[in-house]
XYZ file of C-alpha atoms in Angstrom:
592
model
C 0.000 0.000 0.000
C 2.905 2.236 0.831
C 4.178 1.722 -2.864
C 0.956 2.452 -4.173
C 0.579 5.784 -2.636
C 4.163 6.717 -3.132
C 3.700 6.315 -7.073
C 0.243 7.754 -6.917
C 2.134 10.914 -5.203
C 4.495 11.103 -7.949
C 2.360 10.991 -10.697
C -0.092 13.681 -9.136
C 3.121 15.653 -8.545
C 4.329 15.529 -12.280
C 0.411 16.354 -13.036
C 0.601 18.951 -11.339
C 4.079 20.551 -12.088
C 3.215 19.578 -15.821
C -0.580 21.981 -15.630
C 1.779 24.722 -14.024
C 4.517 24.894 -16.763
C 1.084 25.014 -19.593
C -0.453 27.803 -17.187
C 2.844 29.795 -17.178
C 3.411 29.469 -20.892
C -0.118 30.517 -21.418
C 0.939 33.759 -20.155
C 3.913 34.189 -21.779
C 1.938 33.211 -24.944
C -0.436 35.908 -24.274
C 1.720 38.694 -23.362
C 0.978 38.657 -19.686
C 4.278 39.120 -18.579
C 3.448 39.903 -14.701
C 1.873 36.283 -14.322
C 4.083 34.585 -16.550
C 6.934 36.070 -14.828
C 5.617 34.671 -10.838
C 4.490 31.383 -12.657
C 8.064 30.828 -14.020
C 9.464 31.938 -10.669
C 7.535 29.636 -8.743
C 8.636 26.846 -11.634
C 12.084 27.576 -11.172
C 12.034 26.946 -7.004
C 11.223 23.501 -7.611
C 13.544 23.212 -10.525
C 16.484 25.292 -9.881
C 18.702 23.964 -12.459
C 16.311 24.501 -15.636
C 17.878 26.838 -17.811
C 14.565 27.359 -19.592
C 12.464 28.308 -16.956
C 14.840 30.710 -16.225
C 15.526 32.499 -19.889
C 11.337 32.549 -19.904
C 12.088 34.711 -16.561
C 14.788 37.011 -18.040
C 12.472 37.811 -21.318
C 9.511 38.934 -18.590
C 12.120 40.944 -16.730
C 12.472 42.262 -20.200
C 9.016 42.466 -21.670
C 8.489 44.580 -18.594
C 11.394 46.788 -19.093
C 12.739 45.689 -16.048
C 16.416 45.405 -17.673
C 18.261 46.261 -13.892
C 16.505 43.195 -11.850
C 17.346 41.126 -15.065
C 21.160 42.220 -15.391
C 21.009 41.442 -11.497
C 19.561 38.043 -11.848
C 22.085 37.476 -14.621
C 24.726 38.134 -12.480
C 23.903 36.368 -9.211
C 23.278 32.866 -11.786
C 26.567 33.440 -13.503
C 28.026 33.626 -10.392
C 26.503 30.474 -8.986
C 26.763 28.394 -12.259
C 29.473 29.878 -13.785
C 27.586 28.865 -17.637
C 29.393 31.651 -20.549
C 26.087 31.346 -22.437
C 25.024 33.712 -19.393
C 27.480 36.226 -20.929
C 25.261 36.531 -23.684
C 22.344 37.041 -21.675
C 23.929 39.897 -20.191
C 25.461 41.530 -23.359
C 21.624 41.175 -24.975
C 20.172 43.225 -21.715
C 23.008 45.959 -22.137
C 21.769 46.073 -25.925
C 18.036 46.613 -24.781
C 19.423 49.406 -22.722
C 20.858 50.864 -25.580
C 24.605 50.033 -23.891
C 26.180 49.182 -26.988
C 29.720 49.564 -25.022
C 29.296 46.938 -22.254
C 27.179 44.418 -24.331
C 30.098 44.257 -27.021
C 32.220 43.725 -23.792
C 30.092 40.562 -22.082
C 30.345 39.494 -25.838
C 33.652 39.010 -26.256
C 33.806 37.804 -22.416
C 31.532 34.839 -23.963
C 33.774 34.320 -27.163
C 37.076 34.059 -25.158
C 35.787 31.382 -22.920
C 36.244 29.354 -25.962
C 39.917 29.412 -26.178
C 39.714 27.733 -22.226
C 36.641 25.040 -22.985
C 36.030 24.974 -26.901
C 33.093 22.379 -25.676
C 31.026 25.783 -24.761
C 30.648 26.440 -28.270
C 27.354 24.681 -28.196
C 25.305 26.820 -26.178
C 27.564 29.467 -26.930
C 26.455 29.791 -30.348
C 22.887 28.621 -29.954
C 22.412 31.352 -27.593
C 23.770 34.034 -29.979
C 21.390 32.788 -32.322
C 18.016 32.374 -29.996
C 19.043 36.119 -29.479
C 19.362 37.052 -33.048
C 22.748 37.678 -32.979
C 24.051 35.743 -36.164
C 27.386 36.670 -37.301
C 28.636 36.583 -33.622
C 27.026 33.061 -33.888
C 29.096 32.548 -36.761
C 32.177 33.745 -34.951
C 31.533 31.852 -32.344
C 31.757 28.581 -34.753
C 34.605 29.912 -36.428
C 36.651 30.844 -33.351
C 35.986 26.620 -32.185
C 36.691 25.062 -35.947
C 40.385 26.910 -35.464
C 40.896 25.216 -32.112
C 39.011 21.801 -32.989
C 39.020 21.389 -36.759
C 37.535 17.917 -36.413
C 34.432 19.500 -35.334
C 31.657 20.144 -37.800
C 29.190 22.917 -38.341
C 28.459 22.913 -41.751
C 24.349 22.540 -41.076
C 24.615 24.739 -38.322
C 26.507 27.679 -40.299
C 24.855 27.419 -43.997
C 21.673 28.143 -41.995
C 22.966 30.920 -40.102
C 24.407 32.106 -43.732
C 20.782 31.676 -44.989
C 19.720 34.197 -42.643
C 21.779 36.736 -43.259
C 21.371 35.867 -46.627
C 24.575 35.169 -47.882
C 23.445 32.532 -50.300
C 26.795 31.884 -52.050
C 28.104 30.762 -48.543
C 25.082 28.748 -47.340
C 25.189 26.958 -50.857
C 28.703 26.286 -50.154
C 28.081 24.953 -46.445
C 25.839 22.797 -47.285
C 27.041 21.156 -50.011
C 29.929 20.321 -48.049
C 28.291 18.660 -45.633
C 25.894 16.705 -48.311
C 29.282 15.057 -49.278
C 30.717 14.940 -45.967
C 27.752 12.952 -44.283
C 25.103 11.916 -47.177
C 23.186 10.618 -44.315
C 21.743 14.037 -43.755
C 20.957 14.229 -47.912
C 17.489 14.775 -47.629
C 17.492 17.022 -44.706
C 19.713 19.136 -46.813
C 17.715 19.109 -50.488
C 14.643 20.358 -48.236
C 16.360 23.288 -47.033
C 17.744 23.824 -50.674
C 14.082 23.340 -52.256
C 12.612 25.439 -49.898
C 15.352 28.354 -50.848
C 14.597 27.291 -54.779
C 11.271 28.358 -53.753
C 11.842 31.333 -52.268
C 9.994 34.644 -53.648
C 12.496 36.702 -52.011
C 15.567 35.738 -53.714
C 15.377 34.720 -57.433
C 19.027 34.164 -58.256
C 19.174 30.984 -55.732
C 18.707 28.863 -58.193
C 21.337 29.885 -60.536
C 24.065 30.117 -57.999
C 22.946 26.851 -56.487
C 23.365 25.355 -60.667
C 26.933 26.887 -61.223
C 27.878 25.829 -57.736
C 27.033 22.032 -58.806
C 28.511 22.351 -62.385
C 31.519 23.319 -61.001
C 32.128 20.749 -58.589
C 30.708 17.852 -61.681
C 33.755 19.647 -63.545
C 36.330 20.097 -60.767
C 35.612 16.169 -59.082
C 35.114 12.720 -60.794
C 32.543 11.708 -58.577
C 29.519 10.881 -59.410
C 27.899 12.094 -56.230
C 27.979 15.447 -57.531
C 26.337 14.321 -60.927
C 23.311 12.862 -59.078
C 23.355 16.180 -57.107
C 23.074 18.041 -60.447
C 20.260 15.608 -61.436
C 18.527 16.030 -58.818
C 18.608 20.028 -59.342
C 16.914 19.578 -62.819
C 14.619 16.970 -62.043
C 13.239 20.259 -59.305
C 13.330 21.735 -62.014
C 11.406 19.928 -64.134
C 14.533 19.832 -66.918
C 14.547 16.149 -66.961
C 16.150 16.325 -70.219
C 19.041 18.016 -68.744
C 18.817 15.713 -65.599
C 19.116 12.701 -67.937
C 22.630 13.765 -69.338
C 23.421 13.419 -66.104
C 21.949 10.329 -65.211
C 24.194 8.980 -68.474
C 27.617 10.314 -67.373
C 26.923 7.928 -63.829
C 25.756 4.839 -66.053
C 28.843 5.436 -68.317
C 31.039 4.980 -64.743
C 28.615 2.927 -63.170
C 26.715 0.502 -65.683
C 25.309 -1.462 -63.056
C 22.088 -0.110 -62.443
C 19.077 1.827 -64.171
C 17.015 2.672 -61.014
C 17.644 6.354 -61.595
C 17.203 6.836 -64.749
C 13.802 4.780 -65.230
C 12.980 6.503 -62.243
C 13.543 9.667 -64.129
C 11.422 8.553 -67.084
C 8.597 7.917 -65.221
C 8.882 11.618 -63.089
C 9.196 12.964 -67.112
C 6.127 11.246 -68.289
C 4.209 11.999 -64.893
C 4.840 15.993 -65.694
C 4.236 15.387 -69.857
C 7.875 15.457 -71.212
C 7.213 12.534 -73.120
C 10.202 13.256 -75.963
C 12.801 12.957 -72.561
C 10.514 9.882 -71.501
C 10.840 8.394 -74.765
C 15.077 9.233 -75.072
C 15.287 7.320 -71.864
C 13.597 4.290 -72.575
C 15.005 3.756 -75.727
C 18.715 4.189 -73.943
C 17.239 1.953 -71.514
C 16.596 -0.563 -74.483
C 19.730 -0.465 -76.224
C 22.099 -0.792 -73.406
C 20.486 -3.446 -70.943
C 19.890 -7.034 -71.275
C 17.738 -7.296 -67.752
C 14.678 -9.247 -68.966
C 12.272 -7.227 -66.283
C 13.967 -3.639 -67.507
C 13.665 -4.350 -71.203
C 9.915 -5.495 -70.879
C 9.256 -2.056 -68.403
C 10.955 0.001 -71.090
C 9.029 -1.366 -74.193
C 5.820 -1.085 -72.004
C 6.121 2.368 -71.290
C 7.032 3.291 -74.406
C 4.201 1.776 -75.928
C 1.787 3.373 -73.356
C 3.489 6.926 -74.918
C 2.758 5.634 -78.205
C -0.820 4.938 -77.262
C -1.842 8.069 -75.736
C -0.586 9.811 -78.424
C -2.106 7.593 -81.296
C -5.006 8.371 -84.042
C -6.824 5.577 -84.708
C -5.620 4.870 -88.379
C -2.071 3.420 -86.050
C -4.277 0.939 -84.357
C -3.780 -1.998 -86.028
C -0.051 -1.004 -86.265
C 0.091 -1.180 -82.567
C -2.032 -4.228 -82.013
C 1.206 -5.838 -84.124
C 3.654 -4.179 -82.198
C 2.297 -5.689 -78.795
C 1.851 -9.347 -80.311
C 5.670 -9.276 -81.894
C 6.599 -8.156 -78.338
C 5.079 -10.732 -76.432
C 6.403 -13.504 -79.081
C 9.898 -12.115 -78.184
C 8.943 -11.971 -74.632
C 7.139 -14.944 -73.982
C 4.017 -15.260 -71.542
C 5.142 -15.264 -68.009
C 5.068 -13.662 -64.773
C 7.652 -11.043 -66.165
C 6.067 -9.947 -69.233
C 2.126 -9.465 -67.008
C 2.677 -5.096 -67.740
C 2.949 -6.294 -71.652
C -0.085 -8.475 -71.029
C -2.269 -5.843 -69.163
C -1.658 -3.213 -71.630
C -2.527 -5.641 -74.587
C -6.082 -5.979 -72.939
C -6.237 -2.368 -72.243
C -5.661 -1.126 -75.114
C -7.698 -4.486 -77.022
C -11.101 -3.696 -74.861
C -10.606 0.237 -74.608
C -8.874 0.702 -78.232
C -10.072 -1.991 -80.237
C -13.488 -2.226 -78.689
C -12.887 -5.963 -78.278
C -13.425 -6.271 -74.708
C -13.860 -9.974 -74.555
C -10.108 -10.538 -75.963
C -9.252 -8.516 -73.350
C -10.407 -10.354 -70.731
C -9.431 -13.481 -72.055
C -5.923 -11.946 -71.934
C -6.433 -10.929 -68.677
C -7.946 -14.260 -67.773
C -4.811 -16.480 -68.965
C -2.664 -13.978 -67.012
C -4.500 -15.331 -63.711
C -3.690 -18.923 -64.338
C 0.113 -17.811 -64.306
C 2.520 -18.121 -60.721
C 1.645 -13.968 -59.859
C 2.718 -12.414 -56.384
C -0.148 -10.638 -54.815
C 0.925 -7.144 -56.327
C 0.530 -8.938 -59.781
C -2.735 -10.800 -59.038
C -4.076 -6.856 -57.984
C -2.759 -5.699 -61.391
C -4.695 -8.418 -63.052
C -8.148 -7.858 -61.353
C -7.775 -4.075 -61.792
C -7.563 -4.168 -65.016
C -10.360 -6.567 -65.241
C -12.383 -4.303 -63.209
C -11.712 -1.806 -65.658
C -12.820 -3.802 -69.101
C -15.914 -4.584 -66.995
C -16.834 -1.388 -66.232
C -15.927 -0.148 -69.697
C -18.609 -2.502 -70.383
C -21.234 -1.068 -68.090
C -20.696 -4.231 -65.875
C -20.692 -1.997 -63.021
C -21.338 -4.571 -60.001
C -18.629 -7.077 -61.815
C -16.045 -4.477 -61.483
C -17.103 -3.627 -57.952
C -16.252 -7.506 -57.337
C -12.534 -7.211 -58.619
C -12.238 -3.696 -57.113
C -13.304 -4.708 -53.786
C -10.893 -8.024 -53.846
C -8.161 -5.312 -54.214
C -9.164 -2.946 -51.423
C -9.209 -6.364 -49.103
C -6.005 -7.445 -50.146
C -4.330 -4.544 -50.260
C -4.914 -2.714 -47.156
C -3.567 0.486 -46.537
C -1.459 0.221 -49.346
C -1.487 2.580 -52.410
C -2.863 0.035 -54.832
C -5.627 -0.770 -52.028
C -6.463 3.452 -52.123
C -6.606 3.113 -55.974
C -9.226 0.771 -56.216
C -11.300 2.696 -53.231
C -10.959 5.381 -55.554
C -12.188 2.788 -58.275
C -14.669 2.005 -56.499
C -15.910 5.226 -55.694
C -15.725 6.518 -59.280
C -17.821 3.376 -60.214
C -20.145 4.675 -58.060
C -20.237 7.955 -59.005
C -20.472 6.528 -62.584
C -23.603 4.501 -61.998
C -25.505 7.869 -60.523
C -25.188 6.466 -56.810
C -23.672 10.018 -55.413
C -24.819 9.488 -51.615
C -22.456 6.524 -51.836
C -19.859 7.861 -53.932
C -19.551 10.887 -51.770
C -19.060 9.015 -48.610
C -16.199 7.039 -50.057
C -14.587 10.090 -51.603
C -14.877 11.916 -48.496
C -12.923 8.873 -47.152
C -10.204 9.038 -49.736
C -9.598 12.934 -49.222
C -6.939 11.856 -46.711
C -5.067 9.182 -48.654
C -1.516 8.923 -48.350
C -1.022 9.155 -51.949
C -1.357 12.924 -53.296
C -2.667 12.207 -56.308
C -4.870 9.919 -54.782
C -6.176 12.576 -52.108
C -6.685 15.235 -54.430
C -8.720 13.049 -57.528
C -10.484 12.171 -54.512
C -11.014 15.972 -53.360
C -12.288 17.265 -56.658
C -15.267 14.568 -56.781
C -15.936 15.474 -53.360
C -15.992 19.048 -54.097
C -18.656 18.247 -57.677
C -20.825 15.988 -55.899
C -21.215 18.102 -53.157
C -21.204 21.643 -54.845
C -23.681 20.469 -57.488
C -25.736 18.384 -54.437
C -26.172 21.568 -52.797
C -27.305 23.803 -56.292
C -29.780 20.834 -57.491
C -31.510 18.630 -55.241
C -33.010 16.690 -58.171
C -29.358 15.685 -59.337
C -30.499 16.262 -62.805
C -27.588 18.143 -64.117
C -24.771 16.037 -61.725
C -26.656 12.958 -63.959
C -25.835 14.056 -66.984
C -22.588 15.164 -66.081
C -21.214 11.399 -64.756
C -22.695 10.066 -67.730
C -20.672 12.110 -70.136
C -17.596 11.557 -68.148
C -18.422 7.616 -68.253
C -18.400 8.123 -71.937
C -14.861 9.886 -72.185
C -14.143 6.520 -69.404
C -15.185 4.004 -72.594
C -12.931 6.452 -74.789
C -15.991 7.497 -76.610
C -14.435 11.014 -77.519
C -17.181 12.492 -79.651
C -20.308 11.005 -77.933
C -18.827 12.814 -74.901
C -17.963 15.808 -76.878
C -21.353 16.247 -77.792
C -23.157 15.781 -74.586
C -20.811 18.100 -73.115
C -21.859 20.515 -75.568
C -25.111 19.774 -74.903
C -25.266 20.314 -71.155
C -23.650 24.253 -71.867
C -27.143 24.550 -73.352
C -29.097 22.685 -71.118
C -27.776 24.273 -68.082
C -26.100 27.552 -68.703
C -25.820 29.805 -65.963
C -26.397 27.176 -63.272
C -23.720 25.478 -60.908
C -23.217 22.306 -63.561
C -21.259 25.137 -66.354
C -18.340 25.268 -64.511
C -17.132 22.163 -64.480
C -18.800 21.192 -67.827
C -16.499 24.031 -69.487
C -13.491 22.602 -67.657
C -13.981 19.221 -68.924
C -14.783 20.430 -72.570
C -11.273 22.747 -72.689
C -9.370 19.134 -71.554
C -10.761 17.583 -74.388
C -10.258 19.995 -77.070
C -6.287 20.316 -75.564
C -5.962 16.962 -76.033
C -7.394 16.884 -79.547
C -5.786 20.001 -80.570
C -7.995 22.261 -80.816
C -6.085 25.299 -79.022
C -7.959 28.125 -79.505
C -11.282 26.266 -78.759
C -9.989 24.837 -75.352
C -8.641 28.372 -74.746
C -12.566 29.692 -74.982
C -13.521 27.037 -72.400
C -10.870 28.135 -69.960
C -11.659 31.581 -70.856
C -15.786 31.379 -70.449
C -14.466 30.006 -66.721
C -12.742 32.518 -65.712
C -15.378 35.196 -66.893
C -18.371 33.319 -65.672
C -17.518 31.637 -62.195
C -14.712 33.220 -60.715
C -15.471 31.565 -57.578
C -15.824 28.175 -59.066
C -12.860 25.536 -57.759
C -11.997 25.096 -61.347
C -10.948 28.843 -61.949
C -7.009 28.451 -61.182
C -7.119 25.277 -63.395
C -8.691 27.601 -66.341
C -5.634 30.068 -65.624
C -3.112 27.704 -65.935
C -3.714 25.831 -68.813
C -4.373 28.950 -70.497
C -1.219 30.138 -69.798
C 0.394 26.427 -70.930
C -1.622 26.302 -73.881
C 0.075 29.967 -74.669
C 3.477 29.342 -73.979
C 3.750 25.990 -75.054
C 1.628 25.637 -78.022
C 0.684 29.261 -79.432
C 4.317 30.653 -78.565
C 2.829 33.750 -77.144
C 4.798 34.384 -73.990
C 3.600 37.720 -72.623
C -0.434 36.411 -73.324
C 1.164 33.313 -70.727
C 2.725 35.402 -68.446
C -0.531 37.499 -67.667
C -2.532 34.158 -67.118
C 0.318 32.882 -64.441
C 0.214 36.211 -63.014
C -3.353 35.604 -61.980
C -2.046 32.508 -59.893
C 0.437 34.004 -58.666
C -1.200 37.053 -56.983
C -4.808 35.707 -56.504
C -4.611 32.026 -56.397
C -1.540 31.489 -53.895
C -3.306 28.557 -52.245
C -3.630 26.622 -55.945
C -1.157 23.373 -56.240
C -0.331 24.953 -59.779
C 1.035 27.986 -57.745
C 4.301 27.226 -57.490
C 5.153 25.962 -61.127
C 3.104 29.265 -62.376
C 5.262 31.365 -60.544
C 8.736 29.416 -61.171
C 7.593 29.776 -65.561
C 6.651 33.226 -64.913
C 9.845 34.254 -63.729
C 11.579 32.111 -66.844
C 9.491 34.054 -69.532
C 10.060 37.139 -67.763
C 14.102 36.428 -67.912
C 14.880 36.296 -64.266
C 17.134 33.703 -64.648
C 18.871 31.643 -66.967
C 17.452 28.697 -65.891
């Protein structure tokens, strides 16, 4: 019993203590000093020794402009702990009092106590720099690296260079350190991206370039060409990242990881001409069965896309002469699935393509490969209004798959089938579901049917217009182009004015972009942006106006004005941050 009320004590002590250190923060939060100030004194009683408690004290000594108890209490702790970070302290409160004399003094008390314990660096330094004091923070560093040169502060000091905002310098410090202890790698390309980022400083990114060229020219690592590749691919110059990615396979020929890695990050952002250059490299210089059959599927999923229907039957050839030379096996299953794909969705011979797909099954698959199977066969059956079939192989997925990203696509599967069939109640609970997925692309495909179903829920209670709307998107599902085309065209008429336009117009502009029609997607995009300013679609109608113009009509200053729109009125957008980064290329910033 004794034990049991001696622990119950000490956990109603630490309760306790623990509800007076929130209390006394509270105040401090809310800029009432006098309380914090007692609350961090009565903290400090009990815990003597806590430097933090005791700073928090200082800054209410100093809040309250009560600089002469707080050089006081400076001086009686430095006396009793004999800390040089206290040093600090004091030449801070001489600064508040506009002592300029004595705090430069205290600060070079602080600094010399190096050259007797270069340990004291630590919270030397870190104090300087909690008190905004950054090049004597710097000094500080530099004054232990010339006693202790085994000692390393290269994180420490490119940030304190960052803030100061000597870029060169920070680039410099942390580069260093990337190749001194590529453990912290990704620590250190954050901090760089967020700088590449950065509105306030636009020539980062060309001094962080000629700082990596340099050292791919000056060293025969290949550390520093990955470094450069990585630069592009932030880029988005994954042409220029490749030529990297070539010079490490030319020293290194034993693996392709990066550089089909890179192909897929080109085709993902629609550089399919570096996509393309890759896989073909990929082709000609490997003789890994599972790389070759990758490479020829991707590039025949570019080849696809891009396709008029006249090159059908010239594709249909291509994918049987590859799976001759391939052979039917677990290995060549991507060939295999995009066969059936492109037999059902193509062709319009969905039962080959199951059959296909069937055959696959009877082969030794992993579970990964069994869930590319039934996806795909989900799909054909859907394609072929088979909605509650699909459901079946979509479901067998999600139960498999469990919190994995494959599992989260066929949720989202599942949800679109149900948003395809005209069940929204259902469709909008699972979407609501996927908002949070783990996968971004995921999350927000799952965000913008949210957003429709709910929007147009809320404008129509009939769900007349959100009706016709699912069933024209089904139809651009089957890859029936025109049918969709036309209902889409329909709907403007049907419904103009009401909540359905926006997002009617959006999907008609996608369509004629991908058909070619410029100038007729452009009057989509346009009819958005002058009719439903407030719709979710309007940064999207901005953008690819501004795409469409500097990509396909060559008009650059027509593209900057529609990025300048995301820029200043649209900063929450995801297109935000590529709009501004083009901007600033068509404007000339840099040579990027």
């Amino acid at each position: 019993m004794k034990i049991v009320a001696f622990v119950f004590f000490l956990l109603s002590s630490c309760f306790i203590f623990s509800q007076n250190e929130q209390l006394a923060q509270n105040y401090f939060d809310k800029g009432d000093f006098e309380k914090a100030k007692i609350s961090y004194e009565e903290l400090l009683k009990t815990a003597p020794y806590n430097t933090y408690y005791f700073q928090r004290i200082i800054e209410c000594y100093q809040q309250l402009q009560l600089f002469d108890v707080a050089e006081k209490s400076i001086l009686e702790r430095y006396k009793q702990y004999q800390q040089p970070n206290l040093l600090v302290e004091l030449g801070c409160n001489y600064l508040l009092k506009k002592d300029e004399e004595n705090a430069k003094k205290y600060f070079n008390q602080a600094l010399e106590k190096l050259k007797k314990n270069v340990n004291e660096v630590f919270n030397i330094a870190a104090t300087f720099e909690r008190k905004s004091q950054i090049e004597l923070a710097l000094k500080a560093y530099e004054l232990a690296l010339a006693q202790e040169p085994k000692f390393n502060f290269n994180f420490q000091m490119a940030q304190l260079y960052g803030q100061l905002g000597k870029t060169d310098m920070m680039i410099e410090k942390y580069l260093v350190e990337a190749y001194t202890n590529p453990q912290n790698n990704v620590i250190i390309q954050n901090q760089l991206t967020r700088f590449m980022t950065e509105d306030a400083d636009v020539t980062f990114n060309e001094a962080l370039k000629k700082a990596l060229i340099l050292r791919t020219q000056q060293s025969q690592d290949v550390f520093w060409n990955e470094y450069l590749s990585w630069y592009y691919v932030q880029q988005k110059e994954f042409g220029k990242a490749f030529v990297q990615q070539k010079a490490i396979y030319k020293r290194n020929p034993e693996t392709f990881f990066n550089i089909l890695n890179l192909a897929e990050l080109a085709v993902e952002d629609g550089d399919t001409e570096t996509a393309i250059a890759i896989y073909s490299f990929v082709i000609e210089n490997t003789r890994d069965l599972e790389l070759l059959i990758r490479s020829h599927t991707y590039l025949m999923e570019i080849k696809i896309d891009g396709a008029a229907e006249k090159d059908f039957p010239k594709i249909a050839d291509e994918l049987e002469l590859l799976l001759k030379e391939f052979g039917i096996s677990p290995y060549s299953l991507p060939l295999q699935a995009l066969q059936a794909h492109f037999t059902a969705f193509n062709l319009k011979n969905s039962e080959l393509g199951k059959n296909i797909l069937k055959n696959a099954l009877t082969l030794p698959l992993s579970e990964y490969q069994k869930a590319q199977v039934k996806m795909e066969l989900g799909d054909i059956l859907l394609f072929e209004e088979k909605f509650n079939q699909a459901l079946i192989y979509y479901s067998q997925i999600e139960e498999d798959l469990k919190n994995d990203v494959v599992g989260h696509e066929a949720s989202l599967k599942v949800a679109k089938t149900s948003y395809f069939k005209g069940d929204f109640t259902w469709a909008q609970k699972q979407f609501k579901e996927l908002k949070s997925a783990s996968t971004q692309l995921i999350a927000n495909d799952a965000l913008e049917y949210f957003l429709l179903i709910n929007d147009n829920t809320a404008a129509d209670s009939t769900l007349t217009a959100l009706k016709v709307l699912a069933s024209a998107d089904y139809l651009v599902y089957q890859n029936k182009n025109q049918e969709a085309m036309a209902k889409y065209q329909a709907m403007l008429k049907t419904f103009k004015g009401q909540e359905i336009e926006a997002v009617t117009l959006y999907r008609l502009g996608k369509m004629y972009e991908k058909a070619g029609d410029y100038n007729n997607a452009l009057s989509q995009y346009q009819a958005i942006i002058n009719n439903h300013k407030e719709c979710i679609y309007v940064d999207e109608a901005y953008y690819f106006s501004a795409e469409l113009y500097a990509k396909q009509l060559q008009d650059n200053e027509k593209a900057k004005q529609f990025y300048e729109q995301i820029i200043f009125h649209h900063e929450d957008s995801i297109y935000f941050t590529d709009a501004r980064k083009k901007f600033r290329q068509l404007r000339g910033d840099t040579s990027l």
